[in-house]
PDB file of C-alpha atoms in Angstrom:
ATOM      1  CA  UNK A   1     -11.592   8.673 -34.137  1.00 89.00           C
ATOM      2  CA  UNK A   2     -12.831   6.631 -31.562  1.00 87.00           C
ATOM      3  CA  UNK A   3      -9.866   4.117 -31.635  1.00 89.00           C
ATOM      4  CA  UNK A   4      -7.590   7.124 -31.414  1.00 93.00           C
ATOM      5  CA  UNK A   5      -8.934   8.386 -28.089  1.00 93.00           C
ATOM      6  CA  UNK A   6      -8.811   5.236 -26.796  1.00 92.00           C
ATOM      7  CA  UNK A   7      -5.057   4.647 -27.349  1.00 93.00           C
ATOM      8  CA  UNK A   8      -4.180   8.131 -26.187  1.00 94.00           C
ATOM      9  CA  UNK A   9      -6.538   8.074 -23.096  1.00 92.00           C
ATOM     10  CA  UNK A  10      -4.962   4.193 -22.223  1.00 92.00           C
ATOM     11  CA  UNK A  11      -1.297   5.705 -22.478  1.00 93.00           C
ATOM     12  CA  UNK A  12      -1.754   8.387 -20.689  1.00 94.00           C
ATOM     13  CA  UNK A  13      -3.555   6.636 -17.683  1.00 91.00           C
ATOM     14  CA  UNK A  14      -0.825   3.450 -18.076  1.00 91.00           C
ATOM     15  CA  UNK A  15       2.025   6.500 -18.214  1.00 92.00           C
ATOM     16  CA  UNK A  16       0.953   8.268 -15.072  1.00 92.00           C
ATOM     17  CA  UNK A  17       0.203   5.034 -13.125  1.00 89.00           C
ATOM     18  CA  UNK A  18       3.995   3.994 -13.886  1.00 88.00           C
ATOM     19  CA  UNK A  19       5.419   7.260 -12.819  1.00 91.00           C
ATOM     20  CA  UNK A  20       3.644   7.246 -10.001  1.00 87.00           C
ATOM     21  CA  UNK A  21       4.514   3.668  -8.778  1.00 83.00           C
ATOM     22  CA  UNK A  22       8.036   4.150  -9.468  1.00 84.00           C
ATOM     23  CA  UNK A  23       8.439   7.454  -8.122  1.00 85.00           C
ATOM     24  CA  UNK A  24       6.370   5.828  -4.689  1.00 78.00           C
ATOM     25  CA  UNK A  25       8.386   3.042  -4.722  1.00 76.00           C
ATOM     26  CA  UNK A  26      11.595   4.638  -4.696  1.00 80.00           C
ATOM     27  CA  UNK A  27      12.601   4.897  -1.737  1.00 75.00           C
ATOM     28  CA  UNK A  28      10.720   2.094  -0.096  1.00 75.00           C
ATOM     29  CA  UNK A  29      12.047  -1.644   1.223  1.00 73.00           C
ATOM     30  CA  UNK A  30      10.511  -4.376  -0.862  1.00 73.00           C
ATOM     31  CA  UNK A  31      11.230  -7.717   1.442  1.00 74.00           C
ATOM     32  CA  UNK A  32       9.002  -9.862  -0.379  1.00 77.00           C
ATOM     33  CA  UNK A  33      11.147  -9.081  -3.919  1.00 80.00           C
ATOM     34  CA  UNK A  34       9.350  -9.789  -7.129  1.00 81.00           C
ATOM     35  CA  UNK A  35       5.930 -10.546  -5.803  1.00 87.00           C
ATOM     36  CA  UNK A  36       5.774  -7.513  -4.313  1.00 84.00           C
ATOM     37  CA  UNK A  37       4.912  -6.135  -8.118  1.00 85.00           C
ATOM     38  CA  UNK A  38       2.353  -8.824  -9.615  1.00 90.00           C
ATOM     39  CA  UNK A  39      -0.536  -6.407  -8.717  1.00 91.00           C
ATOM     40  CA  UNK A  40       1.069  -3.021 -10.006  1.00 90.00           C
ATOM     41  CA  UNK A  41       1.985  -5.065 -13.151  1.00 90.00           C
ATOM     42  CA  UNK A  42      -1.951  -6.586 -13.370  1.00 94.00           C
ATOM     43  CA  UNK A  43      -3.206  -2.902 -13.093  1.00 90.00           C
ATOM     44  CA  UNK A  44      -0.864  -1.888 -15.902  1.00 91.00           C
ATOM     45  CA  UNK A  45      -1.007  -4.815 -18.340  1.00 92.00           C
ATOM     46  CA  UNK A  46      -4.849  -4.967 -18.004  1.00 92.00           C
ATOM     47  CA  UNK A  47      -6.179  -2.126 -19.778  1.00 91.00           C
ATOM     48  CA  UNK A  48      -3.439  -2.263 -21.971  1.00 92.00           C
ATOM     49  CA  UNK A  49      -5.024  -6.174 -22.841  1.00 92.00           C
ATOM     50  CA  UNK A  50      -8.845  -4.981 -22.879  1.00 90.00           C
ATOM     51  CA  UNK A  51      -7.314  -2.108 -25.694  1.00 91.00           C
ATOM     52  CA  UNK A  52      -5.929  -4.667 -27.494  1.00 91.00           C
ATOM     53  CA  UNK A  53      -8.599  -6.965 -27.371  1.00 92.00           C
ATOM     54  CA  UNK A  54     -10.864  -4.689 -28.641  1.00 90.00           C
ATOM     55  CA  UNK A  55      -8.990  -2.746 -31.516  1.00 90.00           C
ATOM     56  CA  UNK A  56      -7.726  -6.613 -32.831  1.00 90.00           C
ATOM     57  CA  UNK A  57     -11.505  -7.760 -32.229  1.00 88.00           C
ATOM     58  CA  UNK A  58      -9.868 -10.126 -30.111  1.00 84.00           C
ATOM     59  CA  UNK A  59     -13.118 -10.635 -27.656  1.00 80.00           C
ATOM     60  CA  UNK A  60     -14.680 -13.293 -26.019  1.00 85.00           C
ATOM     61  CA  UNK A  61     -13.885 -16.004 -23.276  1.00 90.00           C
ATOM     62  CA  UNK A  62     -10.175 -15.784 -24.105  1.00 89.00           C
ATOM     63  CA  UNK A  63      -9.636 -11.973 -23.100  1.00 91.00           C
ATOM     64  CA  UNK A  64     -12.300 -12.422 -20.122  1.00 91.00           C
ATOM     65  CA  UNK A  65     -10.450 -15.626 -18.939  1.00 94.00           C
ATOM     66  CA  UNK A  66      -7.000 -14.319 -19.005  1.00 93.00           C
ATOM     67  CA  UNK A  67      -8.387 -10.515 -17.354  1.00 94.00           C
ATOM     68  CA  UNK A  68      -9.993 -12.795 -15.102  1.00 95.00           C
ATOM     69  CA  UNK A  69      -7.140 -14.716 -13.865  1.00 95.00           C
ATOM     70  CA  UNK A  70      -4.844 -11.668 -13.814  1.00 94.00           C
ATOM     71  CA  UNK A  71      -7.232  -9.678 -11.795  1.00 95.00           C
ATOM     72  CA  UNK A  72      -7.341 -13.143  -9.654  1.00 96.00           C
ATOM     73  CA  UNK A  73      -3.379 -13.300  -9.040  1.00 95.00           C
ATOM     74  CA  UNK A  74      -3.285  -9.428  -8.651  1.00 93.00           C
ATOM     75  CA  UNK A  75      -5.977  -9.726  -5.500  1.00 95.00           C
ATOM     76  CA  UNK A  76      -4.174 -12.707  -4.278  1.00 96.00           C
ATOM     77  CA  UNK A  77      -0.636 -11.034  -4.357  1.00 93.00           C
ATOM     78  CA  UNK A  78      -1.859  -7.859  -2.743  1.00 92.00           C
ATOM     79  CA  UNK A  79      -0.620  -9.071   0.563  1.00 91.00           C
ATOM     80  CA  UNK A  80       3.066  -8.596  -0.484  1.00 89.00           C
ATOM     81  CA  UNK A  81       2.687  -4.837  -1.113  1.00 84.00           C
ATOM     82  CA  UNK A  82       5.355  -2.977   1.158  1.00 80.00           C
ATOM     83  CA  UNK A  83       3.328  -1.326   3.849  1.00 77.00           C
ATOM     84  CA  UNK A  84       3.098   2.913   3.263  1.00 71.00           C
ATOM     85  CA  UNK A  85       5.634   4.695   5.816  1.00 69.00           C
ATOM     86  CA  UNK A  86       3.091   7.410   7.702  1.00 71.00           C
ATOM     87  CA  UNK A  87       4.258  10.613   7.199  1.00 66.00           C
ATOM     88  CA  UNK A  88       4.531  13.284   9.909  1.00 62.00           C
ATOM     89  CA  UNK A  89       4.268  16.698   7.924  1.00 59.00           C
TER      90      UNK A  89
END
């Protein structure tokens, strides 16, 4: 029962993120092209990885190494981001 929360929980919370990056990210300029999305991708792909890891018993230094270096590149590529447009209402 456990295992099923977990799935629906990590879809849900990967579903909304995704909806709301896209729907964010619409209408905005993206001048630095693809590295503009390694950090939304990092924030999506990890919990989907730590669910994984743990329903496959897949733990250990593998999972922490690769979280560790995504969570690395995602911190590092932060500076790309397009900048928010303020909003006036």
């Amino acid at each position: 029962m456990l295992e099923v929360l977990m799935i629906i929980t990590t879809v849900a919370l990967v579903g909304g993120y995704f909806y709301i990056l896209m729907k964010r990210r619409k209408n905005q300029d993206n001048p630095h092209g693809w590295k503009g999305y390694v950090t939304p991708t990092v924030f999506l792909l990890a919990p989907v990885l730590a669910l994984a890891s743990y329903l496959f018993e897949f733990g250990g230094m593998v999972t922490w190494f690769i979280l560790g270096f995504a969570f690395l590149s995602g911190a590092y590529f932060t500076k790309y981001l397009p900048q928010p447009e303020e909003s006036h209402s």
